[in-house]
mmCIF file of C-alpha atoms in Angstrom:
data_model
loop_
_atom_site.group_PDB
_atom_site.id
_atom_site.type_symbol
_atom_site.label_atom_id
_atom_site.label_comp_id
_atom_site.label_asym_id
_atom_site.label_seq_id
_atom_site.Cartn_x
_atom_site.Cartn_y
_atom_site.Cartn_z
ATOM 1 C CA MET A 1 -75.438 -39.961 -41.362
ATOM 2 C CA THR A 2 -74.750 -39.668 -45.018
ATOM 3 C CA GLU A 3 -74.619 -36.037 -45.977
ATOM 4 C CA SER A 4 -71.728 -35.465 -48.397
ATOM 5 C CA VAL A 5 -69.039 -32.852 -47.935
ATOM 6 C CA PRO A 6 -69.813 -29.586 -49.712
ATOM 7 C CA THR A 7 -67.923 -28.011 -52.549
ATOM 8 C CA SER A 8 -66.387 -24.551 -52.375
ATOM 9 C CA ALA A 9 -69.848 -22.962 -52.541
ATOM 10 C CA ALA A 10 -71.187 -24.906 -49.579
ATOM 11 C CA ASN A 11 -70.097 -25.827 -46.117
ATOM 12 C CA ASP A 12 -70.457 -29.312 -45.436
ATOM 13 C CA ALA A 13 -71.944 -32.831 -50.217
ATOM 14 C CA GLY A 14 -75.804 -49.963 -64.840
ATOM 15 C CA SER A 15 -78.801 -51.092 -65.026
ATOM 16 C CA PRO A 16 -79.221 -54.372 -63.228
ATOM 17 C CA ALA A 17 -82.437 -56.255 -63.718
ATOM 18 C CA PRO A 18 -83.863 -58.696 -61.155
ATOM 19 C CA ALA A 19 -82.551 -62.175 -61.882
ATOM 20 C CA GLN A 20 -81.674 -65.420 -60.160
ATOM 21 C CA PRO A 21 -78.631 -65.094 -57.849
ATOM 22 C CA SER A 22 -75.319 -66.350 -59.169
ATOM 23 C CA PRO A 23 -74.184 -69.433 -57.213
ATOM 24 C CA SER A 24 -70.647 -68.087 -56.877
ATOM 25 C CA ALA A 25 -71.073 -64.377 -56.177
ATOM 26 C CA GLY A 26 -74.593 -63.969 -54.858
ATOM 27 C CA LEU A 27 -75.312 -61.426 -57.599
ATOM 28 C CA PRO A 28 -77.724 -61.502 -60.537
ATOM 29 C CA ALA A 29 -76.445 -63.583 -63.445
ATOM 30 C CA ALA A 30 -76.851 -60.663 -65.808
ATOM 31 C CA ALA A 31 -74.823 -58.430 -63.520
ATOM 32 C CA ALA A 32 -72.084 -61.036 -63.202
ATOM 33 C CA GLY A 33 -71.227 -60.676 -66.838
ATOM 34 C CA THR A 34 -72.208 -64.187 -68.024
ATOM 35 C CA GLY A 35 -72.118 -63.093 -71.626
ATOM 36 C CA PRO A 36 -73.126 -60.350 -74.057
ATOM 37 C CA GLN A 37 -76.796 -59.452 -74.140
ATOM 38 C CA ALA A 38 -78.177 -58.073 -77.372
ATOM 39 C CA LYS A 39 -80.266 -54.956 -77.246
ATOM 40 C CA ALA A 40 -83.857 -55.193 -78.365
ATOM 41 C CA ASP A 41 -83.136 -53.475 -81.687
ATOM 42 C CA GLY A 42 -80.069 -55.647 -82.335
ATOM 43 C CA SER A 43 -77.842 -52.613 -82.635
ATOM 44 C CA GLY A 44 -75.303 -53.708 -80.052
ATOM 45 C CA VAL A 45 -74.758 -55.375 -76.723
ATOM 46 C CA GLU A 46 -75.487 -54.222 -73.230
ATOM 47 C CA HIS A 47 -72.361 -55.084 -71.226
ATOM 48 C CA GLN A 48 -69.724 -56.351 -73.623
ATOM 49 C CA GLY A 49 -68.352 -55.653 -77.073
ATOM 50 C CA TRP A 50 -67.170 -52.140 -76.232
ATOM 51 C CA GLY A 51 -64.266 -51.056 -78.386
ATOM 52 C CA VAL A 52 -61.197 -49.304 -76.993
ATOM 53 C CA LYS A 53 -62.454 -45.872 -78.029
ATOM 54 C CA SER A 54 -65.902 -46.491 -76.581
ATOM 55 C CA ARG A 55 -64.411 -47.689 -73.298
ATOM 56 C CA ARG A 56 -62.169 -44.651 -73.081
ATOM 57 C CA ARG A 57 -65.126 -42.427 -73.836
ATOM 58 C CA LEU A 58 -67.091 -44.118 -71.075
ATOM 59 C CA ILE A 59 -64.241 -43.616 -68.600
ATOM 60 C CA SER A 60 -64.197 -39.928 -69.536
ATOM 61 C CA GLU A 61 -67.949 -39.743 -69.005
ATOM 62 C CA VAL A 62 -67.679 -41.286 -65.525
ATOM 63 C CA LEU A 63 -64.867 -38.930 -64.539
ATOM 64 C CA LEU A 64 -66.847 -35.909 -65.720
ATOM 65 C CA VAL A 65 -69.974 -36.978 -63.828
ATOM 66 C CA LEU A 66 -68.009 -37.596 -60.638
ATOM 67 C CA GLY A 67 -66.082 -34.366 -61.093
ATOM 68 C CA LEU A 68 -69.382 -32.510 -61.085
ATOM 69 C CA SER A 69 -70.755 -34.349 -58.052
ATOM 70 C CA LEU A 70 -69.504 -36.885 -55.515
ATOM 71 C CA GLY A 71 -65.965 -37.123 -56.817
ATOM 72 C CA GLN A 72 -65.580 -33.399 -56.292
ATOM 73 C CA SER A 73 -67.011 -33.805 -52.798
ATOM 74 C CA ALA A 74 -64.462 -36.549 -52.065
ATOM 75 C CA VAL A 75 -61.558 -34.275 -53.026
ATOM 76 C CA TYR A 76 -62.846 -31.440 -50.825
ATOM 77 C CA SER A 77 -63.469 -33.938 -48.018
ATOM 78 C CA VAL A 78 -59.884 -35.201 -48.017
ATOM 79 C CA VAL A 79 -58.532 -31.627 -48.016
ATOM 80 C CA SER A 80 -60.933 -30.701 -45.210
ATOM 81 C CA LEU A 81 -59.750 -33.666 -43.128
ATOM 82 C CA LEU A 82 -56.104 -32.721 -43.630
ATOM 83 C CA ASP A 83 -56.909 -29.150 -42.640
ATOM 84 C CA LYS A 84 -58.608 -30.275 -39.426
ATOM 85 C CA MET A 85 -55.817 -32.713 -38.559
ATOM 86 C CA SER A 86 -53.199 -30.004 -39.041
ATOM 87 C CA ARG A 87 -54.962 -27.722 -36.543
ATOM 88 C CA ALA A 88 -55.850 -30.083 -33.696
ATOM 89 C CA PRO A 89 -56.828 -33.687 -32.947
ATOM 90 C CA ILE A 90 -59.778 -34.849 -35.050
ATOM 91 C CA SER A 91 -61.989 -35.171 -31.995
ATOM 92 C CA GLN A 92 -61.729 -31.411 -31.446
ATOM 93 C CA GLY A 93 -62.979 -30.615 -34.932
ATOM 94 C CA THR A 94 -66.592 -30.036 -35.934
ATOM 95 C CA SER A 95 -68.559 -30.852 -39.078
ATOM 96 C CA THR A 96 -71.719 -28.837 -39.684
ATOM 97 C CA LEU A 97 -74.018 -30.323 -42.299
ATOM 98 C CA ASN A 98 -76.698 -27.668 -42.798
ATOM 99 C CA VAL A 99 -75.482 -24.103 -42.369
ATOM 100 C CA VAL A 100 -76.934 -20.614 -42.541
ATOM 101 C CA ARG A 101 -76.378 -19.070 -45.985
ATOM 102 C CA ASN A 102 -77.520 -15.542 -45.177
ATOM 103 C CA ASN A 103 -78.491 -13.593 -42.059
ATOM 104 C CA ARG A 104 -81.717 -12.405 -43.669
ATOM 105 C CA GLU A 105 -84.509 -14.966 -43.582
ATOM 106 C CA PHE A 106 -85.772 -14.559 -47.164
ATOM 107 C CA PHE A 107 -82.328 -14.840 -48.714
ATOM 108 C CA ASP A 108 -81.296 -17.678 -46.429
ATOM 109 C CA PHE A 109 -84.384 -19.610 -47.554
ATOM 110 C CA THR A 110 -83.662 -18.780 -51.194
ATOM 111 C CA TYR A 111 -80.066 -19.958 -50.956
ATOM 112 C CA GLN A 112 -81.130 -23.182 -49.216
ATOM 113 C CA ILE A 113 -83.605 -24.038 -51.982
ATOM 114 C CA LEU A 114 -81.145 -23.140 -54.730
ATOM 115 C CA ASP A 115 -78.469 -25.273 -53.086
ATOM 116 C CA ILE A 116 -80.803 -28.277 -53.000
ATOM 117 C CA PHE A 117 -81.912 -27.772 -56.603
ATOM 118 C CA PHE A 118 -78.481 -27.387 -58.143
ATOM 119 C CA ALA A 119 -77.115 -30.320 -56.138
ATOM 120 C CA LEU A 120 -79.621 -32.479 -58.028
ATOM 121 C CA VAL A 121 -78.495 -31.348 -61.485
ATOM 122 C CA PRO A 122 -75.923 -34.204 -61.692
ATOM 123 C CA VAL A 123 -78.815 -36.597 -60.999
ATOM 124 C CA MET A 124 -80.674 -35.147 -63.976
ATOM 125 C CA LEU A 125 -77.502 -35.587 -66.019
ATOM 126 C CA VAL A 126 -77.046 -39.277 -65.217
ATOM 127 C CA LEU A 127 -80.740 -39.978 -65.830
ATOM 128 C CA TYR A 128 -80.269 -38.378 -69.235
ATOM 129 C CA LEU A 129 -77.194 -40.525 -69.881
ATOM 130 C CA LEU A 130 -79.028 -43.688 -68.808
ATOM 131 C CA ALA A 131 -82.119 -42.999 -70.899
ATOM 132 C CA GLU A 132 -82.850 -45.306 -73.822
ATOM 133 C CA PRO A 133 -85.529 -45.027 -76.529
ATOM 134 C CA GLY A 134 -88.807 -46.448 -75.314
ATOM 135 C CA LYS A 135 -87.606 -47.105 -71.753
ATOM 136 C CA SER A 136 -87.743 -44.815 -68.747
ATOM 137 C CA ALA A 137 -84.443 -44.244 -66.970
ATOM 138 C CA PHE A 138 -86.395 -44.283 -63.689
ATOM 139 C CA ALA A 139 -87.756 -47.750 -64.455
ATOM 140 C CA ARG A 140 -84.330 -48.899 -65.597
ATOM 141 C CA ILE A 141 -82.767 -48.254 -62.180
ATOM 142 C CA GLY A 142 -85.845 -49.129 -60.139
ATOM 143 C CA LEU A 143 -86.607 -45.604 -58.967
ATOM 144 C CA ASP A 144 -90.372 -45.764 -59.442
ATOM 145 C CA ILE A 145 -93.518 -46.849 -57.615
ATOM 146 C CA ARG A 146 -94.187 -50.183 -59.297
ATOM 147 C CA HIS A 147 -93.624 -52.135 -56.063
ATOM 148 C CA PRO A 148 -94.567 -49.793 -53.197
ATOM 149 C CA PHE A 149 -95.227 -52.474 -50.577
ATOM 150 C CA ARG A 150 -92.062 -54.462 -51.242
ATOM 151 C CA ASP A 151 -89.928 -51.327 -51.548
ATOM 152 C CA GLY A 152 -91.414 -49.941 -48.334
ATOM 153 C CA LEU A 153 -90.566 -53.071 -46.381
ATOM 154 C CA GLY A 154 -87.075 -53.067 -47.876
ATOM 155 C CA ALA A 155 -86.568 -49.435 -46.885
ATOM 156 C CA LEU A 156 -87.664 -50.110 -43.303
ATOM 157 C CA GLY A 157 -85.345 -53.106 -43.071
ATOM 158 C CA LEU A 158 -82.395 -51.088 -44.353
ATOM 159 C CA LEU A 159 -83.308 -48.241 -42.008
ATOM 160 C CA VAL A 160 -82.907 -50.544 -39.019
ATOM 161 C CA VAL A 161 -79.714 -52.114 -40.363
ATOM 162 C CA ILE A 162 -77.920 -48.808 -41.034
ATOM 163 C CA GLY A 163 -79.658 -46.416 -38.632
ATOM 164 C CA VAL A 164 -79.064 -47.991 -35.241
ATOM 165 C CA PRO A 165 -75.421 -49.021 -35.879
ATOM 166 C CA SER A 166 -74.688 -45.486 -37.146
ATOM 167 C CA LEU A 167 -75.465 -44.054 -33.711
ATOM 168 C CA GLY A 168 -73.206 -46.569 -32.005
ATOM 169 C CA LEU A 169 -70.433 -46.007 -34.527
ATOM 170 C CA TYR A 170 -70.607 -42.254 -34.016
ATOM 171 C CA ALA A 171 -70.410 -42.626 -30.229
ATOM 172 C CA ALA A 172 -67.520 -45.091 -30.548
ATOM 173 C CA GLY A 173 -65.676 -42.817 -32.962
ATOM 174 C CA ARG A 174 -66.019 -39.869 -30.615
ATOM 175 C CA ALA A 175 -64.767 -41.968 -27.705
ATOM 176 C CA MET A 176 -61.771 -43.165 -29.739
ATOM 177 C CA GLY A 177 -60.973 -39.650 -30.953
ATOM 178 C CA ILE A 178 -61.294 -40.481 -34.674
ATOM 179 C CA THR A 179 -64.546 -38.641 -35.390
ATOM 180 C CA THR A 180 -65.343 -34.945 -35.352
ATOM 181 C CA GLU A 181 -68.336 -33.541 -33.539
ATOM 182 C CA ILE A 182 -71.128 -33.673 -36.099
ATOM 183 C CA ILE A 183 -73.675 -30.859 -35.989
ATOM 184 C CA PRO A 184 -76.556 -31.914 -38.264
ATOM 185 C CA SER A 185 -78.089 -28.442 -38.446
ATOM 186 C CA ALA A 186 -77.084 -24.919 -37.490
ATOM 187 C CA LEU A 187 -80.053 -23.276 -39.203
ATOM 188 C CA ASN A 188 -82.018 -20.553 -37.473
ATOM 189 C CA GLN A 189 -85.512 -21.490 -36.420
ATOM 190 C CA TYR A 190 -88.041 -20.316 -39.017
ATOM 191 C CA TRP A 191 -91.310 -21.765 -40.261
ATOM 192 C CA TRP A 192 -89.434 -23.348 -43.165
ATOM 193 C CA THR A 193 -86.484 -24.819 -41.232
ATOM 194 C CA VAL A 194 -87.832 -28.362 -40.795
ATOM 195 C CA PRO A 195 -89.196 -28.619 -44.376
ATOM 196 C CA VAL A 196 -85.828 -27.484 -45.737
ATOM 197 C CA LEU A 197 -84.011 -30.045 -43.580
ATOM 198 C CA VAL A 198 -86.338 -32.755 -44.895
ATOM 199 C CA LEU A 199 -85.696 -31.659 -48.474
ATOM 200 C CA SER A 200 -81.959 -31.608 -47.776
ATOM 201 C CA ALA A 201 -82.119 -35.185 -46.500
ATOM 202 C CA ILE A 202 -84.092 -36.332 -49.545
ATOM 203 C CA ARG A 203 -81.580 -34.542 -51.756
ATOM 204 C CA ALA A 204 -78.731 -36.498 -50.157
ATOM 205 C CA GLY A 205 -80.524 -39.813 -50.590
ATOM 206 C CA VAL A 206 -81.397 -39.202 -54.229
ATOM 207 C CA LEU A 207 -78.009 -37.748 -55.192
ATOM 208 C CA GLU A 208 -75.863 -40.418 -53.600
ATOM 209 C CA GLU A 209 -77.896 -43.514 -54.448
ATOM 210 C CA VAL A 210 -78.682 -42.554 -58.047
ATOM 211 C CA ILE A 211 -75.056 -41.740 -58.845
ATOM 212 C CA LEU A 212 -73.294 -44.437 -56.799
ATOM 213 C CA ASN A 213 -75.632 -47.335 -57.492
ATOM 214 C CA GLY A 214 -78.035 -46.481 -60.297
ATOM 215 C CA TYR A 215 -75.311 -45.004 -62.508
ATOM 216 C CA LEU A 216 -71.780 -45.842 -61.375
ATOM 217 C CA LEU A 217 -72.092 -49.606 -60.810
ATOM 218 C CA GLY A 218 -73.358 -50.262 -64.311
ATOM 219 C CA ARG A 219 -70.838 -47.939 -65.920
ATOM 220 C CA LEU A 220 -67.919 -49.548 -64.076
ATOM 221 C CA GLU A 221 -69.027 -52.975 -65.271
ATOM 222 C CA LYS A 222 -69.217 -51.741 -68.862
ATOM 223 C CA ILE A 223 -65.697 -50.399 -68.468
ATOM 224 C CA GLY A 224 -64.589 -53.895 -67.496
ATOM 225 C CA LEU A 225 -64.804 -54.270 -63.717
ATOM 226 C CA GLY A 226 -66.523 -57.236 -62.134
ATOM 227 C CA PRO A 227 -69.662 -56.690 -60.006
ATOM 228 C CA TRP A 228 -67.871 -56.893 -56.656
ATOM 229 C CA ALA A 229 -64.992 -54.714 -57.834
ATOM 230 C CA ALA A 230 -67.532 -52.093 -58.910
ATOM 231 C CA ILE A 231 -69.321 -52.292 -55.552
ATOM 232 C CA LEU A 232 -66.002 -51.975 -53.687
ATOM 233 C CA LEU A 233 -64.954 -48.904 -55.683
ATOM 234 C CA SER A 234 -68.367 -47.279 -55.210
ATOM 235 C CA ALA A 235 -68.230 -47.961 -51.457
ATOM 236 C CA LEU A 236 -64.736 -46.462 -51.227
ATOM 237 C CA LEU A 237 -66.000 -43.314 -52.935
ATOM 238 C CA ARG A 238 -68.944 -43.144 -50.513
ATOM 239 C CA GLY A 239 -66.631 -43.374 -47.552
ATOM 240 C CA SER A 240 -64.177 -40.869 -49.027
ATOM 241 C CA TYR A 241 -66.590 -37.971 -49.297
ATOM 242 C CA HIS A 242 -67.434 -38.448 -45.622
ATOM 243 C CA LEU A 243 -63.804 -38.221 -44.478
ATOM 244 C CA TYR A 244 -64.279 -34.590 -43.448
ATOM 245 C CA GLN A 245 -66.264 -36.041 -40.521
ATOM 246 C CA GLY A 246 -63.358 -38.272 -39.486
ATOM 247 C CA PHE A 247 -62.341 -41.893 -39.910
ATOM 248 C CA GLY A 248 -65.352 -43.341 -38.082
ATOM 249 C CA PRO A 249 -67.869 -42.037 -40.640
ATOM 250 C CA PHE A 250 -65.567 -43.244 -43.428
ATOM 251 C CA VAL A 251 -65.742 -46.808 -42.102
ATOM 252 C CA GLY A 252 -69.491 -46.634 -41.506
ATOM 253 C CA ASN A 253 -70.295 -45.258 -44.932
ATOM 254 C CA PHE A 254 -67.927 -47.703 -46.625
ATOM 255 C CA ALA A 255 -69.838 -50.574 -44.978
ATOM 256 C CA MET A 256 -73.121 -48.953 -45.991
ATOM 257 C CA GLY A 257 -71.863 -48.752 -49.577
ATOM 258 C CA LEU A 258 -71.047 -52.463 -49.631
ATOM 259 C CA LEU A 259 -74.495 -53.347 -48.307
ATOM 260 C CA PHE A 260 -76.408 -50.984 -50.589
ATOM 261 C CA GLY A 261 -74.390 -52.036 -53.632
ATOM 262 C CA TRP A 262 -75.082 -55.714 -52.981
ATOM 263 C CA VAL A 263 -78.800 -55.090 -52.417
ATOM 264 C CA TYR A 264 -79.063 -53.053 -55.599
ATOM 265 C CA LYS A 265 -77.248 -55.614 -57.744
ATOM 266 C CA LYS A 266 -79.346 -58.438 -56.295
ATOM 267 C CA TYR A 267 -82.788 -56.840 -56.596
ATOM 268 C CA GLY A 268 -82.333 -54.042 -59.150
ATOM 269 C CA ARG A 269 -84.438 -51.573 -57.137
ATOM 270 C CA LEU A 270 -83.096 -48.149 -56.169
ATOM 271 C CA ALA A 271 -86.295 -46.889 -54.492
ATOM 272 C CA PRO A 272 -85.785 -48.659 -51.120
ATOM 273 C CA LEU A 273 -82.176 -47.462 -50.952
ATOM 274 C CA VAL A 274 -83.152 -43.845 -51.560
ATOM 275 C CA ALA A 275 -86.010 -44.063 -49.044
ATOM 276 C CA ALA A 276 -83.851 -45.645 -46.318
ATOM 277 C CA HIS A 277 -81.026 -43.152 -46.864
ATOM 278 C CA ALA A 278 -83.416 -40.198 -46.783
ATOM 279 C CA LEU A 279 -85.148 -41.427 -43.613
ATOM 280 C CA VAL A 280 -81.834 -41.815 -41.769
ATOM 281 C CA ASP A 281 -80.828 -38.278 -42.711
ATOM 282 C CA ILE A 282 -84.247 -36.831 -41.882
ATOM 283 C CA ALA A 283 -83.958 -38.265 -38.386
ATOM 284 C CA ALA A 284 -80.396 -36.984 -37.991
ATOM 285 C CA PHE A 285 -81.101 -33.487 -39.346
ATOM 286 C CA THR A 286 -84.302 -32.856 -37.385
ATOM 287 C CA LEU A 287 -83.570 -34.823 -34.180
ATOM 288 C CA GLY A 288 -79.780 -34.505 -34.024
ATOM 289 C CA PRO A 289 -79.267 -33.569 -30.343
ATOM 290 C CA ALA A 290 -81.858 -36.098 -29.213
ATOM 291 C CA LEU A 291 -79.948 -38.823 -31.077
ATOM 292 C CA GLY A 292 -76.619 -37.862 -29.533
ATOM 293 C CA PHE A 293 -75.196 -35.578 -32.206
ATOM 294 C CA GLY A 294 -73.849 -32.114 -31.549
ATOM 295 C CA GLY A 295 -76.359 -29.424 -30.718
#
């Protein structure tokens, strides 16, 4: 399950192009930094030739984006884990992913929708930062419907690869005492409960994959990191903002980050990653007890 730890207002929150794999790293040649690539208008280069000031500015941009989104969640997650560990063993703690915002139905619904909307504002920001004249940011990161059949098959394959092991990892973590009891939803039962849970799952998939893969991997390479170093750092961040759930989810999400980062750099398509992530969370949020999660 890949819902990020929330900020203080909530309770529990690059541009690779398809190319031939590199013989040494298994990544696209363009992503491996084989040399500067001129932009279409000849005004600069895509991955290299950044001056010191430009690189520092880019680092500042990345820190600001993460501070408004998943980086902030990682900080809260670490503090939340320390809080739980200082009270009792991790296995006695709980992590609730979708909580009631108000006791009155109308206002609870309103808060849920607002929470989902504003959580996606950082996604709008990075799409704005990735936009180039004459080229859609959605097309640039492969978040479009140009290849529905191929993306659909990829999403189903990833769903199997990450979905089934996640259940086993959660059970193993609980047995080992390194994972909290995860309660996917504590919402009251209204007509809108399931639709809101579905939207919440889609929100998580879009937010995490767009920022971690569509945005962060490319920015880290422009800063000077190699493809695998960028993937490793992105995966560490993914695991970190799940630490409030315990060490088991950290390991599982770190492994998921490595896999998703490699797939994205190899094929340059974000759509199957978002779809697979959203489907896993939809199943967890709506069928939690049936899948073995807390009631």
